[in-house]
């Protein structure tokens, strides 16, 4: 009977390990890695943010700085969490995708700052990683800019724009104060 209890406890521990092993950065689709990037940036989890860029161990200084800046942005806002509105691929290219994410940053006093961001996500076999700025060529930037112009005509973008303008009417100095905190 004692062996059965020990074996049961061991099996329960193994099951818990496998259950929680899946918690973390999701690289299965362009959208999932972008959602992970925003989520872990807001939570201040630098290693997980770097993992979204495909960095497993040692990041070079540029990518490290990019991750640190993202985390600092949310700290400066005193973010209390994020609420996803939507996330999807704007344009698929041969080896990468342009992905948008629309979300609200929860602030104090029941305020929420609306955001729309875009990221280029590279595909390597069945794994997706956010592309750091240093890997984005001028050709990629131009293709993304052209696709973004089309995205700006969508309902998602128009709704974001309306929410953003309403937020700034109620909080006119928010972005200026945020910029000063980030200097």
mmCIF file of C-alpha atoms in Angstrom:
data_model
loop_
_atom_site.group_PDB
_atom_site.id
_atom_site.type_symbol
_atom_site.label_atom_id
_atom_site.label_comp_id
_atom_site.label_asym_id
_atom_site.label_seq_id
_atom_site.Cartn_x
_atom_site.Cartn_y
_atom_site.Cartn_z
ATOM 1 C CA UNK A 1 0.000 0.000 0.000
ATOM 2 C CA UNK A 2 2.855 2.381 0.841
ATOM 3 C CA UNK A 3 4.444 1.714 -2.574
ATOM 4 C CA UNK A 4 1.114 2.556 -4.228
ATOM 5 C CA UNK A 5 0.932 5.941 -2.432
ATOM 6 C CA UNK A 6 4.530 6.796 -3.367
ATOM 7 C CA UNK A 7 3.918 5.754 -6.971
ATOM 8 C CA UNK A 8 0.676 7.780 -7.063
ATOM 9 C CA UNK A 9 2.449 10.839 -5.694
ATOM 10 C CA UNK A 10 5.241 10.432 -8.225
ATOM 11 C CA UNK A 11 2.731 10.139 -11.086
ATOM 12 C CA UNK A 12 0.895 13.243 -9.851
ATOM 13 C CA UNK A 13 4.171 15.205 -9.787
ATOM 14 C CA UNK A 14 5.043 14.071 -13.311
ATOM 15 C CA UNK A 15 1.586 15.011 -14.562
ATOM 16 C CA UNK A 16 1.956 18.480 -13.008
ATOM 17 C CA UNK A 17 5.369 18.916 -14.636
ATOM 18 C CA UNK A 18 3.971 18.096 -18.069
ATOM 19 C CA UNK A 19 0.971 20.326 -17.497
ATOM 20 C CA UNK A 20 3.083 23.354 -16.598
ATOM 21 C CA UNK A 21 5.825 22.652 -19.137
ATOM 22 C CA UNK A 22 3.517 24.033 -21.825
ATOM 23 C CA UNK A 23 3.069 27.335 -19.996
ATOM 24 C CA UNK A 24 5.170 30.011 -21.610
ATOM 25 C CA UNK A 25 6.019 31.414 -25.004
ATOM 26 C CA UNK A 26 3.949 29.964 -27.803
ATOM 27 C CA UNK A 27 5.754 29.706 -31.159
ATOM 28 C CA UNK A 28 3.057 27.768 -33.052
ATOM 29 C CA UNK A 29 1.673 30.650 -35.115
ATOM 30 C CA UNK A 30 2.590 34.248 -35.947
ATOM 31 C CA UNK A 31 -0.268 35.494 -33.777
ATOM 32 C CA UNK A 32 0.609 33.348 -30.763
ATOM 33 C CA UNK A 33 4.224 34.540 -30.591
ATOM 34 C CA UNK A 34 3.123 38.188 -30.857
ATOM 35 C CA UNK A 35 0.563 37.673 -28.074
ATOM 36 C CA UNK A 36 3.319 36.094 -25.966
ATOM 37 C CA UNK A 37 5.657 39.019 -26.659
ATOM 38 C CA UNK A 38 3.138 41.600 -25.482
ATOM 39 C CA UNK A 39 2.043 39.515 -22.497
ATOM 40 C CA UNK A 40 5.560 38.878 -21.200
ATOM 41 C CA UNK A 41 6.734 42.426 -21.913
ATOM 42 C CA UNK A 42 3.899 43.742 -19.781
ATOM 43 C CA UNK A 43 4.749 41.245 -17.013
ATOM 44 C CA UNK A 44 8.438 42.235 -17.114
ATOM 45 C CA UNK A 45 9.668 38.720 -18.008
ATOM 46 C CA UNK A 46 12.854 39.510 -19.963
ATOM 47 C CA UNK A 47 13.891 35.901 -20.637
ATOM 48 C CA UNK A 48 10.472 35.086 -22.081
ATOM 49 C CA UNK A 49 10.515 38.273 -24.164
ATOM 50 C CA UNK A 50 13.915 37.262 -25.546
ATOM 51 C CA UNK A 51 12.505 33.797 -26.245
ATOM 52 C CA UNK A 52 9.814 35.434 -28.400
ATOM 53 C CA UNK A 53 12.697 36.745 -30.523
ATOM 54 C CA UNK A 54 14.074 33.212 -30.786
ATOM 55 C CA UNK A 55 16.857 33.784 -28.261
ATOM 56 C CA UNK A 56 17.395 30.725 -26.103
ATOM 57 C CA UNK A 57 20.536 31.669 -24.172
ATOM 58 C CA UNK A 58 22.768 34.648 -24.942
ATOM 59 C CA UNK A 59 21.164 37.614 -26.682
ATOM 60 C CA UNK A 60 23.251 40.194 -28.439
ATOM 61 C CA UNK A 61 23.134 43.704 -27.001
ATOM 62 C CA UNK A 62 20.717 45.108 -29.600
ATOM 63 C CA UNK A 63 18.044 42.465 -28.996
ATOM 64 C CA UNK A 64 18.554 42.712 -25.236
ATOM 65 C CA UNK A 65 18.049 46.487 -25.412
ATOM 66 C CA UNK A 66 14.908 46.021 -27.526
ATOM 67 C CA UNK A 67 13.460 43.681 -24.874
ATOM 68 C CA UNK A 68 14.462 46.000 -22.016
ATOM 69 C CA UNK A 69 12.805 48.965 -23.758
ATOM 70 C CA UNK A 70 9.548 47.064 -24.201
ATOM 71 C CA UNK A 71 9.493 46.130 -20.525
ATOM 72 C CA UNK A 72 10.377 49.687 -19.464
ATOM 73 C CA UNK A 73 7.448 51.005 -21.512
ATOM 74 C CA UNK A 74 4.906 49.070 -19.453
ATOM 75 C CA UNK A 75 6.656 49.884 -16.182
ATOM 76 C CA UNK A 76 6.529 53.587 -17.027
ATOM 77 C CA UNK A 77 2.786 53.252 -17.626
ATOM 78 C CA UNK A 78 2.357 51.396 -14.337
ATOM 79 C CA UNK A 79 0.405 48.778 -16.248
ATOM 80 C CA UNK A 80 -2.020 46.593 -14.299
ATOM 81 C CA UNK A 81 -2.409 44.040 -17.102
ATOM 82 C CA UNK A 82 -3.562 43.873 -20.689
ATOM 83 C CA UNK A 83 -6.818 42.958 -22.377
ATOM 84 C CA UNK A 84 -6.532 41.517 -25.879
ATOM 85 C CA UNK A 85 -8.941 42.959 -28.421
ATOM 86 C CA UNK A 86 -7.712 41.135 -31.530
ATOM 87 C CA UNK A 87 -4.610 39.794 -33.229
ATOM 88 C CA UNK A 88 -4.203 38.572 -36.793
ATOM 89 C CA UNK A 89 -1.917 38.411 -39.796
ATOM 90 C CA UNK A 90 -2.156 41.479 -42.015
ATOM 91 C CA UNK A 91 -0.014 40.032 -44.792
ATOM 92 C CA UNK A 92 1.816 36.764 -45.338
ATOM 93 C CA UNK A 93 5.089 36.794 -47.236
ATOM 94 C CA UNK A 94 7.270 33.869 -48.237
ATOM 95 C CA UNK A 95 9.415 33.674 -45.085
ATOM 96 C CA UNK A 96 7.663 36.073 -42.711
ATOM 97 C CA UNK A 97 4.321 37.633 -41.811
ATOM 98 C CA UNK A 98 3.163 41.083 -40.760
ATOM 99 C CA UNK A 99 1.006 40.705 -37.648
ATOM 100 C CA UNK A 100 -1.071 43.280 -35.810
ATOM 101 C CA UNK A 101 -2.186 43.114 -32.203
ATOM 102 C CA UNK A 102 -4.876 45.348 -30.753
ATOM 103 C CA UNK A 103 -5.172 45.500 -26.982
ATOM 104 C CA UNK A 104 -5.815 47.732 -23.992
ATOM 105 C CA UNK A 105 -3.277 48.417 -21.271
ATOM 106 C CA UNK A 106 -5.091 48.494 -17.945
ATOM 107 C CA UNK A 107 -4.109 51.506 -15.861
ATOM 108 C CA UNK A 108 -5.156 52.774 -12.453
ATOM 109 C CA UNK A 109 -8.644 54.160 -11.857
ATOM 110 C CA UNK A 110 -10.365 51.869 -14.377
ATOM 111 C CA UNK A 111 -8.544 53.500 -17.285
ATOM 112 C CA UNK A 112 -7.423 51.489 -20.300
ATOM 113 C CA UNK A 113 -4.967 52.796 -22.889
ATOM 114 C CA UNK A 114 -5.782 51.403 -26.370
ATOM 115 C CA UNK A 115 -2.859 50.138 -28.448
ATOM 116 C CA UNK A 116 -2.297 48.728 -31.918
ATOM 117 C CA UNK A 117 1.138 47.418 -32.778
ATOM 118 C CA UNK A 118 2.571 45.510 -35.693
ATOM 119 C CA UNK A 119 5.417 43.028 -35.781
ATOM 120 C CA UNK A 120 7.225 41.126 -38.468
ATOM 121 C CA UNK A 121 7.331 37.442 -37.580
ATOM 122 C CA UNK A 122 9.718 35.031 -39.296
ATOM 123 C CA UNK A 123 8.908 31.416 -39.956
ATOM 124 C CA UNK A 124 11.483 28.682 -39.480
ATOM 125 C CA UNK A 125 9.906 25.304 -40.226
ATOM 126 C CA UNK A 126 6.905 25.231 -37.871
ATOM 127 C CA UNK A 127 8.294 27.742 -35.367
ATOM 128 C CA UNK A 128 7.583 31.456 -35.428
ATOM 129 C CA UNK A 129 9.737 34.186 -33.856
ATOM 130 C CA UNK A 130 9.291 37.946 -33.734
ATOM 131 C CA UNK A 131 11.939 39.619 -35.873
ATOM 132 C CA UNK A 132 14.218 42.010 -34.012
ATOM 133 C CA UNK A 133 14.679 45.413 -35.625
ATOM 134 C CA UNK A 134 18.219 44.600 -36.758
ATOM 135 C CA UNK A 135 16.940 41.764 -39.008
ATOM 136 C CA UNK A 136 14.357 43.867 -40.833
ATOM 137 C CA UNK A 137 15.568 44.992 -44.237
ATOM 138 C CA UNK A 138 14.476 48.178 -45.999
ATOM 139 C CA UNK A 139 12.550 46.016 -48.488
ATOM 140 C CA UNK A 140 10.661 44.344 -45.630
ATOM 141 C CA UNK A 141 9.934 47.752 -44.104
ATOM 142 C CA UNK A 142 8.529 49.033 -47.367
ATOM 143 C CA UNK A 143 6.326 45.943 -47.848
ATOM 144 C CA UNK A 144 5.082 46.288 -44.260
ATOM 145 C CA UNK A 145 4.354 50.002 -44.738
ATOM 146 C CA UNK A 146 2.310 49.250 -47.858
ATOM 147 C CA UNK A 147 0.343 46.516 -46.071
ATOM 148 C CA UNK A 148 -0.182 48.799 -43.057
ATOM 149 C CA UNK A 149 -1.814 51.426 -45.284
ATOM 150 C CA UNK A 150 -4.423 48.839 -46.223
ATOM 151 C CA UNK A 151 -4.794 47.753 -42.584
ATOM 152 C CA UNK A 152 -5.599 51.354 -41.635
ATOM 153 C CA UNK A 153 -8.823 51.089 -43.663
ATOM 154 C CA UNK A 154 -10.128 48.115 -41.640
ATOM 155 C CA UNK A 155 -12.776 48.241 -38.924
ATOM 156 C CA UNK A 156 -10.230 47.021 -36.363
ATOM 157 C CA UNK A 157 -7.992 50.006 -36.986
ATOM 158 C CA UNK A 158 -10.864 52.488 -37.153
ATOM 159 C CA UNK A 159 -12.198 51.221 -33.811
ATOM 160 C CA UNK A 160 -8.728 51.527 -32.271
ATOM 161 C CA UNK A 161 -8.394 55.069 -33.613
ATOM 162 C CA UNK A 162 -11.760 56.068 -32.155
ATOM 163 C CA UNK A 163 -10.865 54.555 -28.742
ATOM 164 C CA UNK A 164 -7.437 56.180 -28.779
ATOM 165 C CA UNK A 165 -8.845 59.626 -29.553
ATOM 166 C CA UNK A 166 -11.466 59.244 -26.784
ATOM 167 C CA UNK A 167 -8.752 58.232 -24.307
ATOM 168 C CA UNK A 168 -6.607 61.258 -25.215
ATOM 169 C CA UNK A 169 -9.573 63.612 -24.832
ATOM 170 C CA UNK A 170 -9.979 62.388 -21.249
ATOM 171 C CA UNK A 171 -6.203 62.170 -20.612
ATOM 172 C CA UNK A 172 -4.593 64.841 -22.806
ATOM 173 C CA UNK A 173 -1.146 64.751 -21.230
ATOM 174 C CA UNK A 174 -0.826 60.961 -20.914
ATOM 175 C CA UNK A 175 1.468 60.345 -23.892
ATOM 176 C CA UNK A 176 3.686 63.352 -23.124
ATOM 177 C CA UNK A 177 4.072 62.268 -19.493
ATOM 178 C CA UNK A 178 4.850 58.720 -20.629
ATOM 179 C CA UNK A 179 7.485 59.980 -23.059
ATOM 180 C CA UNK A 180 9.125 62.003 -20.285
ATOM 181 C CA UNK A 181 9.253 58.937 -18.003
ATOM 182 C CA UNK A 182 10.964 56.930 -20.745
ATOM 183 C CA UNK A 183 13.761 59.462 -21.319
#
